[in-house]
PDB file of N, CA and C in Angstrom:
ATOM      1  N   MET A   1      55.705 -63.965  30.973  1.00  0.00           N
ATOM      2  CA  MET A   1      57.083 -63.506  30.852  1.00  0.00           C
ATOM      3  C   MET A   1      58.025 -64.703  31.053  1.00  0.00           C
ATOM      4  N   VAL A   2      59.133 -64.661  30.316  1.00  0.00           N
ATOM      5  CA  VAL A   2      60.130 -65.729  30.359  1.00  0.00           C
ATOM      6  C   VAL A   2      61.485 -65.126  30.680  1.00  0.00           C
ATOM      7  N   THR A   3      62.203 -65.717  31.623  1.00  0.00           N
ATOM      8  CA  THR A   3      63.536 -65.246  31.978  1.00  0.00           C
ATOM      9  C   THR A   3      64.528 -65.738  30.936  1.00  0.00           C
ATOM     10  N   VAL A   4      65.237 -64.795  30.283  1.00  0.00           N
ATOM     11  CA  VAL A   4      66.186 -65.162  29.229  1.00  0.00           C
ATOM     12  C   VAL A   4      67.601 -64.648  29.509  1.00  0.00           C
ATOM     13  N   GLY A   5      67.785 -63.927  30.612  1.00  0.00           N
ATOM     14  CA  GLY A   5      69.109 -63.403  30.918  1.00  0.00           C
ATOM     15  C   GLY A   5      69.126 -62.649  32.226  1.00  0.00           C
ATOM     16  N   LYS A   6      70.211 -61.918  32.438  1.00  0.00           N
ATOM     17  CA  LYS A   6      70.307 -61.081  33.635  1.00  0.00           C
ATOM     18  C   LYS A   6      71.172 -59.872  33.342  1.00  0.00           C
ATOM     19  N   VAL A   7      71.007 -58.855  34.163  1.00  0.00           N
ATOM     20  CA  VAL A   7      71.776 -57.625  34.019  1.00  0.00           C
ATOM     21  C   VAL A   7      73.170 -57.865  34.579  1.00  0.00           C
ATOM     22  N   ARG A   8      74.164 -57.709  33.709  1.00  0.00           N
ATOM     23  CA  ARG A   8      75.544 -57.863  34.162  1.00  0.00           C
ATOM     24  C   ARG A   8      76.050 -56.578  34.800  1.00  0.00           C
ATOM     25  N   ASP A   9      75.713 -55.429  34.146  1.00  0.00           N
ATOM     26  CA  ASP A   9      76.209 -54.160  34.668  1.00  0.00           C
ATOM     27  C   ASP A   9      75.545 -53.007  33.933  1.00  0.00           C
ATOM     28  N   ALA A  10      75.783 -51.808  34.424  1.00  0.00           N
ATOM     29  CA  ALA A  10      75.385 -50.599  33.701  1.00  0.00           C
ATOM     30  C   ALA A  10      76.371 -50.408  32.553  1.00  0.00           C
ATOM     31  N   HIS A  11      75.922 -49.712  31.503  1.00  0.00           N
ATOM     32  CA  HIS A  11      76.779 -49.466  30.346  1.00  0.00           C
ATOM     33  C   HIS A  11      76.643 -47.996  29.952  1.00  0.00           C
ATOM     34  N   GLY A  12      77.733 -47.279  29.913  1.00  0.00           N
ATOM     35  CA  GLY A  12      77.669 -45.872  29.550  1.00  0.00           C
ATOM     36  C   GLY A  12      77.104 -45.017  30.671  1.00  0.00           C
ATOM     37  N   LEU A  13      76.712 -43.790  30.312  1.00  0.00           N
ATOM     38  CA  LEU A  13      76.262 -42.819  31.315  1.00  0.00           C
ATOM     39  C   LEU A  13      74.774 -42.511  31.262  1.00  0.00           C
ATOM     40  N   LYS A  14      74.046 -43.025  30.267  1.00  0.00           N
ATOM     41  CA  LYS A  14      72.662 -42.601  30.037  1.00  0.00           C
ATOM     42  C   LYS A  14      71.618 -43.628  30.444  1.00  0.00           C
ATOM     43  N   GLY A  15      71.944 -44.538  31.352  1.00  0.00           N
ATOM     44  CA  GLY A  15      70.960 -45.491  31.842  1.00  0.00           C
ATOM     45  C   GLY A  15      70.878 -46.783  31.056  1.00  0.00           C
ATOM     46  N   GLU A  16      71.898 -47.076  30.262  1.00  0.00           N
ATOM     47  CA  GLU A  16      71.890 -48.320  29.492  1.00  0.00           C
ATOM     48  C   GLU A  16      72.302 -49.492  30.370  1.00  0.00           C
ATOM     49  N   LEU A  17      71.811 -50.680  29.992  1.00  0.00           N
ATOM     50  CA  LEU A  17      72.103 -51.914  30.712  1.00  0.00           C
ATOM     51  C   LEU A  17      72.809 -52.894  29.793  1.00  0.00           C
ATOM     52  N   PHE A  18      73.803 -53.612  30.332  1.00  0.00           N
ATOM     53  CA  PHE A  18      74.433 -54.708  29.601  1.00  0.00           C
ATOM     54  C   PHE A  18      73.769 -55.991  30.098  1.00  0.00           C
ATOM     55  N   ILE A  19      73.020 -56.636  29.204  1.00  0.00           N
ATOM     56  CA  ILE A  19      72.270 -57.854  29.532  1.00  0.00           C
ATOM     57  C   ILE A  19      73.013 -59.063  28.992  1.00  0.00           C
ATOM     58  N   ILE A  20      73.287 -60.048  29.831  1.00  0.00           N
ATOM     59  CA  ILE A  20      73.850 -61.323  29.398  1.00  0.00           C
ATOM     60  C   ILE A  20      72.679 -62.254  29.103  1.00  0.00           C
ATOM     61  N   LEU A  21      72.663 -62.849  27.911  1.00  0.00           N
ATOM     62  CA  LEU A  21      71.603 -63.792  27.539  1.00  0.00           C
ATOM     63  C   LEU A  21      72.051 -65.211  27.839  1.00  0.00           C
ATOM     64  N   PHE A  22      71.188 -65.983  28.489  1.00  0.00           N
ATOM     65  CA  PHE A  22      71.526 -67.349  28.855  1.00  0.00           C
ATOM     66  C   PHE A  22      71.770 -68.226  27.632  1.00  0.00           C
ATOM     67  N   SER A  23      70.986 -68.050  26.571  1.00  0.00           N
ATOM     68  CA  SER A  23      71.105 -68.902  25.386  1.00  0.00           C
ATOM     69  C   SER A  23      72.008 -68.290  24.308  1.00  0.00           C
ATOM     70  N   LYS A  24      72.437 -67.063  24.481  1.00  0.00           N
ATOM     71  CA  LYS A  24      73.236 -66.317  23.501  1.00  0.00           C
ATOM     72  C   LYS A  24      72.473 -66.098  22.192  1.00  0.00           C
ATOM     73  N   GLU A  25      71.179 -66.347  22.164  1.00  0.00           N
ATOM     74  CA  GLU A  25      70.347 -66.225  20.966  1.00  0.00           C
ATOM     75  C   GLU A  25      69.386 -65.066  21.163  1.00  0.00           C
ATOM     76  N   SER A  26      69.257 -64.194  20.129  1.00  0.00           N
ATOM     77  CA  SER A  26      68.402 -63.018  20.280  1.00  0.00           C
ATOM     78  C   SER A  26      67.669 -62.666  18.992  1.00  0.00           C
ATOM     79  N   ALA A  27      67.136 -63.673  18.299  1.00  0.00           N
ATOM     80  CA  ALA A  27      66.397 -63.412  17.056  1.00  0.00           C
ATOM     81  C   ALA A  27      65.171 -62.534  17.308  1.00  0.00           C
ATOM     82  N   TRP A  28      64.704 -62.487  18.520  1.00  0.00           N
ATOM     83  CA  TRP A  28      63.507 -61.746  18.906  1.00  0.00           C
ATOM     84  C   TRP A  28      63.780 -60.274  19.215  1.00  0.00           C
ATOM     85  N   VAL A  29      65.041 -59.856  19.254  1.00  0.00           N
ATOM     86  CA  VAL A  29      65.400 -58.537  19.767  1.00  0.00           C
ATOM     87  C   VAL A  29      64.739 -57.379  19.000  1.00  0.00           C
ATOM     88  N   GLU A  30      64.562 -57.510  17.697  1.00  0.00           N
ATOM     89  CA  GLU A  30      63.964 -56.418  16.913  1.00  0.00           C
ATOM     90  C   GLU A  30      62.490 -56.206  17.230  1.00  0.00           C
ATOM     91  N   ARG A  31      61.836 -57.212  17.822  1.00  0.00           N
ATOM     92  CA  ARG A  31      60.422 -57.089  18.175  1.00  0.00           C
ATOM     93  C   ARG A  31      60.206 -56.733  19.640  1.00  0.00           C
ATOM     94  N   LEU A  32      61.286 -56.600  20.393  1.00  0.00           N
ATOM     95  CA  LEU A  32      61.189 -56.302  21.820  1.00  0.00           C
ATOM     96  C   LEU A  32      60.729 -54.861  22.046  1.00  0.00           C
ATOM     97  N   GLU A  33      59.600 -54.692  22.735  1.00  0.00           N
ATOM     98  CA  GLU A  33      59.064 -53.370  23.044  1.00  0.00           C
ATOM     99  C   GLU A  33      59.027 -53.096  24.544  1.00  0.00           C
ATOM    100  N   GLU A  34      58.879 -54.169  25.339  1.00  0.00           N
ATOM    101  CA  GLU A  34      58.850 -54.028  26.788  1.00  0.00           C
ATOM    102  C   GLU A  34      59.489 -55.250  27.425  1.00  0.00           C
ATOM    103  N   PHE A  35      59.923 -55.077  28.667  1.00  0.00           N
ATOM    104  CA  PHE A  35      60.571 -56.160  29.393  1.00  0.00           C
ATOM    105  C   PHE A  35      60.410 -55.925  30.883  1.00  0.00           C
ATOM    106  N   VAL A  36      60.745 -56.938  31.659  1.00  0.00           N
ATOM    107  CA  VAL A  36      60.662 -56.857  33.122  1.00  0.00           C
ATOM    108  C   VAL A  36      62.020 -57.228  33.700  1.00  0.00           C
ATOM    109  N   LEU A  37      62.430 -56.496  34.725  1.00  0.00           N
ATOM    110  CA  LEU A  37      63.601 -56.855  35.508  1.00  0.00           C
ATOM    111  C   LEU A  37      63.122 -57.265  36.890  1.00  0.00           C
ATOM    112  N   LEU A  38      63.519 -58.459  37.316  1.00  0.00           N
ATOM    113  CA  LEU A  38      63.189 -58.943  38.663  1.00  0.00           C
ATOM    114  C   LEU A  38      64.384 -58.663  39.558  1.00  0.00           C
ATOM    115  N   ARG A  39      64.171 -57.793  40.549  1.00  0.00           N
ATOM    116  CA  ARG A  39      65.258 -57.378  41.433  1.00  0.00           C
ATOM    117  C   ARG A  39      64.945 -57.800  42.864  1.00  0.00           C
ATOM    118  N   GLN A  40      65.964 -58.310  43.573  1.00  0.00           N
ATOM    119  CA  GLN A  40      65.814 -58.663  44.975  1.00  0.00           C
ATOM    120  C   GLN A  40      65.700 -57.383  45.803  1.00  0.00           C
ATOM    121  N   GLU A  41      64.613 -57.275  46.552  1.00  0.00           N
ATOM    122  CA  GLU A  41      64.395 -56.103  47.401  1.00  0.00           C
ATOM    123  C   GLU A  41      63.838 -56.562  48.739  1.00  0.00           C
ATOM    124  N   THR A  42      64.028 -55.733  49.757  1.00  0.00           N
ATOM    125  CA  THR A  42      63.472 -56.016  51.075  1.00  0.00           C
ATOM    126  C   THR A  42      62.082 -55.408  51.166  1.00  0.00           C
ATOM    127  N   VAL A  43      61.085 -56.267  51.414  1.00  0.00           N
ATOM    128  CA  VAL A  43      59.702 -55.837  51.580  1.00  0.00           C
ATOM    129  C   VAL A  43      59.204 -56.439  52.889  1.00  0.00           C
ATOM    130  N   GLU A  44      58.832 -55.578  53.820  1.00  0.00           N
ATOM    131  CA  GLU A  44      58.366 -56.015  55.143  1.00  0.00           C
ATOM    132  C   GLU A  44      59.359 -56.977  55.791  1.00  0.00           C
ATOM    133  N   ASN A  45      60.640 -56.590  55.776  1.00  0.00           N
ATOM    134  CA  ASN A  45      61.730 -57.358  56.378  1.00  0.00           C
ATOM    135  C   ASN A  45      61.981 -58.712  55.745  1.00  0.00           C
ATOM    136  N   LYS A  46      61.533 -58.912  54.496  1.00  0.00           N
ATOM    137  CA  LYS A  46      61.787 -60.157  53.772  1.00  0.00           C
ATOM    138  C   LYS A  46      62.363 -59.818  52.407  1.00  0.00           C
ATOM    139  N   MET A  47      63.309 -60.639  51.942  1.00  0.00           N
ATOM    140  CA  MET A  47      63.855 -60.475  50.601  1.00  0.00           C
ATOM    141  C   MET A  47      62.919 -61.157  49.605  1.00  0.00           C
ATOM    142  N   VAL A  48      62.441 -60.373  48.653  1.00  0.00           N
ATOM    143  CA  VAL A  48      61.548 -60.896  47.616  1.00  0.00           C
ATOM    144  C   VAL A  48      61.984 -60.355  46.252  1.00  0.00           C
ATOM    145  N   GLU A  49      61.603 -61.074  45.188  1.00  0.00           N
ATOM    146  CA  GLU A  49      61.869 -60.587  43.839  1.00  0.00           C
ATOM    147  C   GLU A  49      60.733 -59.667  43.424  1.00  0.00           C
ATOM    148  N   VAL A  50      61.070 -58.418  43.158  1.00  0.00           N
ATOM    149  CA  VAL A  50      60.077 -57.413  42.787  1.00  0.00           C
ATOM    150  C   VAL A  50      60.208 -57.128  41.289  1.00  0.00           C
ATOM    151  N   PRO A  51      59.106 -57.257  40.534  1.00  0.00           N
ATOM    152  CA  PRO A  51      59.171 -56.975  39.100  1.00  0.00           C
ATOM    153  C   PRO A  51      59.115 -55.476  38.808  1.00  0.00           C
ATOM    154  N   HIS A  52      59.944 -55.034  37.864  1.00  0.00           N
ATOM    155  CA  HIS A  52      59.960 -53.646  37.397  1.00  0.00           C
ATOM    156  C   HIS A  52      59.784 -53.689  35.885  1.00  0.00           C
ATOM    157  N   LYS A  53      58.710 -53.087  35.395  1.00  0.00           N
ATOM    158  CA  LYS A  53      58.401 -53.115  33.968  1.00  0.00           C
ATOM    159  C   LYS A  53      58.999 -51.895  33.268  1.00  0.00           C
ATOM    160  N   PHE A  54      59.595 -52.135  32.088  1.00  0.00           N
ATOM    161  CA  PHE A  54      60.252 -51.083  31.316  1.00  0.00           C
ATOM    162  C   PHE A  54      59.824 -51.131  29.853  1.00  0.00           C
ATOM    163  N   SER A  55      59.947 -49.987  29.198  1.00  0.00           N
ATOM    164  CA  SER A  55      59.757 -49.879  27.750  1.00  0.00           C
ATOM    165  C   SER A  55      61.127 -49.714  27.107  1.00  0.00           C
ATOM    166  N   VAL A  56      61.289 -50.272  25.917  1.00  0.00           N
ATOM    167  CA  VAL A  56      62.568 -50.213  25.214  1.00  0.00           C
ATOM    168  C   VAL A  56      62.690 -48.898  24.447  1.00  0.00           C
ATOM    169  N   LYS A  57      63.739 -48.160  24.727  1.00  0.00           N
ATOM    170  CA  LYS A  57      64.042 -46.959  23.948  1.00  0.00           C
ATOM    171  C   LYS A  57      64.983 -47.325  22.803  1.00  0.00           C
ATOM    172  N   ARG A  58      65.993 -48.154  23.120  1.00  0.00           N
ATOM    173  CA  ARG A  58      66.957 -48.597  22.115  1.00  0.00           C
ATOM    174  C   ARG A  58      67.562 -49.916  22.582  1.00  0.00           C
ATOM    175  N   VAL A  59      67.835 -50.805  21.625  1.00  0.00           N
ATOM    176  CA  VAL A  59      68.464 -52.080  21.954  1.00  0.00           C
ATOM    177  C   VAL A  59      69.347 -52.508  20.790  1.00  0.00           C
ATOM    178  N   LYS A  60      70.501 -53.119  21.130  1.00  0.00           N
ATOM    179  CA  LYS A  60      71.379 -53.660  20.091  1.00  0.00           C
ATOM    180  C   LYS A  60      72.130 -54.866  20.650  1.00  0.00           C
ATOM    181  N   ASN A  61      72.483 -55.784  19.766  1.00  0.00           N
ATOM    182  CA  ASN A  61      73.272 -56.941  20.160  1.00  0.00           C
ATOM    183  C   ASN A  61      74.676 -56.483  20.541  1.00  0.00           C
ATOM    184  N   HIS A  62      75.257 -57.163  21.547  1.00  0.00           N
ATOM    185  CA  HIS A  62      76.598 -56.805  22.018  1.00  0.00           C
ATOM    186  C   HIS A  62      77.252 -58.029  22.645  1.00  0.00           C
ATOM    187  N   LYS A  63      78.319 -58.517  22.051  1.00  0.00           N
ATOM    188  CA  LYS A  63      79.070 -59.674  22.561  1.00  0.00           C
ATOM    189  C   LYS A  63      78.131 -60.850  22.813  1.00  0.00           C
ATOM    190  N   VAL A  64      77.987 -61.284  24.060  1.00  0.00           N
ATOM    191  CA  VAL A  64      77.132 -62.432  24.397  1.00  0.00           C
ATOM    192  C   VAL A  64      75.781 -61.986  24.952  1.00  0.00           C
ATOM    193  N   GLY A  65      75.368 -60.777  24.592  1.00  0.00           N
ATOM    194  CA  GLY A  65      74.109 -60.275  25.128  1.00  0.00           C
ATOM    195  C   GLY A  65      73.615 -59.065  24.375  1.00  0.00           C
ATOM    196  N   LEU A  66      73.107 -58.093  25.139  1.00  0.00           N
ATOM    197  CA  LEU A  66      72.489 -56.901  24.577  1.00  0.00           C
ATOM    198  C   LEU A  66      72.928 -55.659  25.343  1.00  0.00           C
ATOM    199  N   ILE A  67      72.926 -54.539  24.651  1.00  0.00           N
ATOM    200  CA  ILE A  67      72.964 -53.234  25.297  1.00  0.00           C
ATOM    201  C   ILE A  67      71.553 -52.688  25.138  1.00  0.00           C
ATOM    202  N   LEU A  68      70.917 -52.399  26.256  1.00  0.00           N
ATOM    203  CA  LEU A  68      69.506 -52.022  26.237  1.00  0.00           C
ATOM    204  C   LEU A  68      69.316 -50.699  26.963  1.00  0.00           C
ATOM    205  N   ARG A  69      68.605 -49.794  26.336  1.00  0.00           N
ATOM    206  CA  ARG A  69      68.309 -48.483  26.955  1.00  0.00           C
ATOM    207  C   ARG A  69      66.821 -48.403  27.238  1.00  0.00           C
ATOM    208  N   PRO A  70      66.420 -48.505  28.496  1.00  0.00           N
ATOM    209  CA  PRO A  70      65.011 -48.360  28.872  1.00  0.00           C
ATOM    210  C   PRO A  70      64.581 -46.888  28.847  1.00  0.00           C
ATOM    211  N   GLU A  71      63.330 -46.660  28.500  1.00  0.00           N
ATOM    212  CA  GLU A  71      62.760 -45.297  28.553  1.00  0.00           C
ATOM    213  C   GLU A  71      62.822 -44.730  29.966  1.00  0.00           C
ATOM    214  N   GLU A  72      62.646 -45.589  30.954  1.00  0.00           N
ATOM    215  CA  GLU A  72      62.459 -45.151  32.337  1.00  0.00           C
ATOM    216  C   GLU A  72      63.755 -44.868  33.101  1.00  0.00           C
ATOM    217  N   LEU A  73      64.907 -45.219  32.548  1.00  0.00           N
ATOM    218  CA  LEU A  73      66.187 -44.953  33.219  1.00  0.00           C
ATOM    219  C   LEU A  73      66.913 -43.846  32.478  1.00  0.00           C
ATOM    220  N   SER A  74      67.469 -42.888  33.225  1.00  0.00           N
ATOM    221  CA  SER A  74      68.098 -41.747  32.573  1.00  0.00           C
ATOM    222  C   SER A  74      69.575 -41.568  32.912  1.00  0.00           C
ATOM    223  N   ASP A  75      70.097 -42.354  33.879  1.00  0.00           N
ATOM    224  CA  ASP A  75      71.518 -42.202  34.193  1.00  0.00           C
ATOM    225  C   ASP A  75      72.124 -43.512  34.694  1.00  0.00           C
ATOM    226  N   ARG A  76      73.428 -43.524  34.763  1.00  0.00           N
ATOM    227  CA  ARG A  76      74.165 -44.729  35.145  1.00  0.00           C
ATOM    228  C   ARG A  76      73.818 -45.200  36.562  1.00  0.00           C
ATOM    229  N   THR A  77      73.633 -44.270  37.484  1.00  0.00           N
ATOM    230  CA  THR A  77      73.323 -44.634  38.865  1.00  0.00           C
ATOM    231  C   THR A  77      72.035 -45.444  38.945  1.00  0.00           C
ATOM    232  N   GLN A  78      70.998 -45.011  38.227  1.00  0.00           N
ATOM    233  CA  GLN A  78      69.746 -45.775  38.196  1.00  0.00           C
ATOM    234  C   GLN A  78      69.990 -47.163  37.610  1.00  0.00           C
ATOM    235  N   ALA A  79      70.745 -47.238  36.520  1.00  0.00           N
ATOM    236  CA  ALA A  79      71.019 -48.519  35.867  1.00  0.00           C
ATOM    237  C   ALA A  79      71.805 -49.460  36.778  1.00  0.00           C
ATOM    238  N   GLU A  80      72.767 -48.925  37.524  1.00  0.00           N
ATOM    239  CA  GLU A  80      73.567 -49.748  38.433  1.00  0.00           C
ATOM    240  C   GLU A  80      72.713 -50.407  39.508  1.00  0.00           C
ATOM    241  N   GLY A  81      71.588 -49.801  39.849  1.00  0.00           N
ATOM    242  CA  GLY A  81      70.684 -50.377  40.846  1.00  0.00           C
ATOM    243  C   GLY A  81      70.045 -51.682  40.406  1.00  0.00           C
ATOM    244  N   PHE A  82      70.127 -51.990  39.120  1.00  0.00           N
ATOM    245  CA  PHE A  82      69.533 -53.223  38.608  1.00  0.00           C
ATOM    246  C   PHE A  82      70.570 -54.303  38.305  1.00  0.00           C
ATOM    247  N   LYS A  83      71.807 -54.083  38.692  1.00  0.00           N
ATOM    248  CA  LYS A  83      72.851 -55.083  38.472  1.00  0.00           C
ATOM    249  C   LYS A  83      72.460 -56.397  39.140  1.00  0.00           C
ATOM    250  N   GLY A  84      72.504 -57.490  38.384  1.00  0.00           N
ATOM    251  CA  GLY A  84      72.139 -58.812  38.900  1.00  0.00           C
ATOM    252  C   GLY A  84      70.673 -59.163  38.744  1.00  0.00           C
ATOM    253  N   ALA A  85      69.841 -58.208  38.327  1.00  0.00           N
ATOM    254  CA  ALA A  85      68.405 -58.470  38.155  1.00  0.00           C
ATOM    255  C   ALA A  85      68.173 -59.437  36.991  1.00  0.00           C
ATOM    256  N   LEU A  86      67.164 -60.277  37.119  1.00  0.00           N
ATOM    257  CA  LEU A  86      66.794 -61.185  36.037  1.00  0.00           C
ATOM    258  C   LEU A  86      66.055 -60.425  34.948  1.00  0.00           C
ATOM    259  N   PHE A  87      66.341 -60.757  33.696  1.00  0.00           N
ATOM    260  CA  PHE A  87      65.783 -60.093  32.524  1.00  0.00           C
ATOM    261  C   PHE A  87      64.706 -60.985  31.914  1.00  0.00           C
ATOM    262  N   GLN A  88      63.473 -60.477  31.852  1.00  0.00           N
ATOM    263  CA  GLN A  88      62.347 -61.245  31.323  1.00  0.00           C
ATOM    264  C   GLN A  88      61.733 -60.542  30.118  1.00  0.00           C
ATOM    265  N   ILE A  89      61.324 -61.363  29.141  1.00  0.00           N
ATOM    266  CA  ILE A  89      60.655 -60.841  27.944  1.00  0.00           C
ATOM    267  C   ILE A  89      59.314 -61.543  27.792  1.00  0.00           C
ATOM    268  N   PRO A  90      58.390 -60.961  27.011  1.00  0.00           N
ATOM    269  CA  PRO A  90      57.107 -61.636  26.774  1.00  0.00           C
ATOM    270  C   PRO A  90      57.323 -62.986  26.078  1.00  0.00           C
ATOM    271  N   ALA A  91      56.630 -64.012  26.536  1.00  0.00           N
ATOM    272  CA  ALA A  91      56.784 -65.367  26.001  1.00  0.00           C
ATOM    273  C   ALA A  91      56.466 -65.445  24.507  1.00  0.00           C
ATOM    274  N   ASN A  92      55.560 -64.610  24.027  1.00  0.00           N
ATOM    275  CA  ASN A  92      55.177 -64.688  22.606  1.00  0.00           C
ATOM    276  C   ASN A  92      56.325 -64.330  21.661  1.00  0.00           C
ATOM    277  N   LEU A  93      57.378 -63.673  22.146  1.00  0.00           N
ATOM    278  CA  LEU A  93      58.537 -63.376  21.308  1.00  0.00           C
ATOM    279  C   LEU A  93      59.366 -64.631  20.996  1.00  0.00           C
ATOM    280  N   LEU A  94      59.181 -65.679  21.779  1.00  0.00           N
ATOM    281  CA  LEU A  94      59.960 -66.907  21.590  1.00  0.00           C
ATOM    282  C   LEU A  94      59.222 -67.953  20.769  1.00  0.00           C
ATOM    283  N   VAL A  95      58.011 -67.642  20.316  1.00  0.00           N
ATOM    284  CA  VAL A  95      57.223 -68.583  19.516  1.00  0.00           C
ATOM    285  C   VAL A  95      57.610 -68.422  18.052  1.00  0.00           C
ATOM    286  N   ALA A  96      57.962 -69.535  17.413  1.00  0.00           N
ATOM    287  CA  ALA A  96      58.349 -69.492  16.004  1.00  0.00           C
ATOM    288  C   ALA A  96      57.122 -69.306  15.119  1.00  0.00           C
ATOM    289  N   ASP A  97      57.308 -68.557  14.027  1.00  0.00           N
ATOM    290  CA  ASP A  97      56.226 -68.400  13.046  1.00  0.00           C
ATOM    291  C   ASP A  97      56.057 -69.692  12.282  1.00  0.00           C
ATOM    292  N   ALA A  98      54.799 -70.123  12.127  1.00  0.00           N
ATOM    293  CA  ALA A  98      54.531 -71.392  11.431  1.00  0.00           C
ATOM    294  C   ALA A  98      54.313 -71.160   9.942  1.00  0.00           C
TER     295      ALA A  98
END
């Protein structure tokens, strides 16, 4: 997995996320099927980055990033819990076709 952005905020009421992309480039977006959000959480009294794996229900380009709807999130409150989380995609999506 490769970190390519972070969650800026929740978007709408149905669990969508507004993702800011570090490179502003998203040629891979149509092939995106799953992703990981790394969120800071307290585990055994220590702050650690915990990975949360999601499946893509819907995704579209938006301004300097993406609006992404995960299968696993159903409302804005759940989405707001991931604000600031790092957005990771499979590394093979960034490999150019030869």
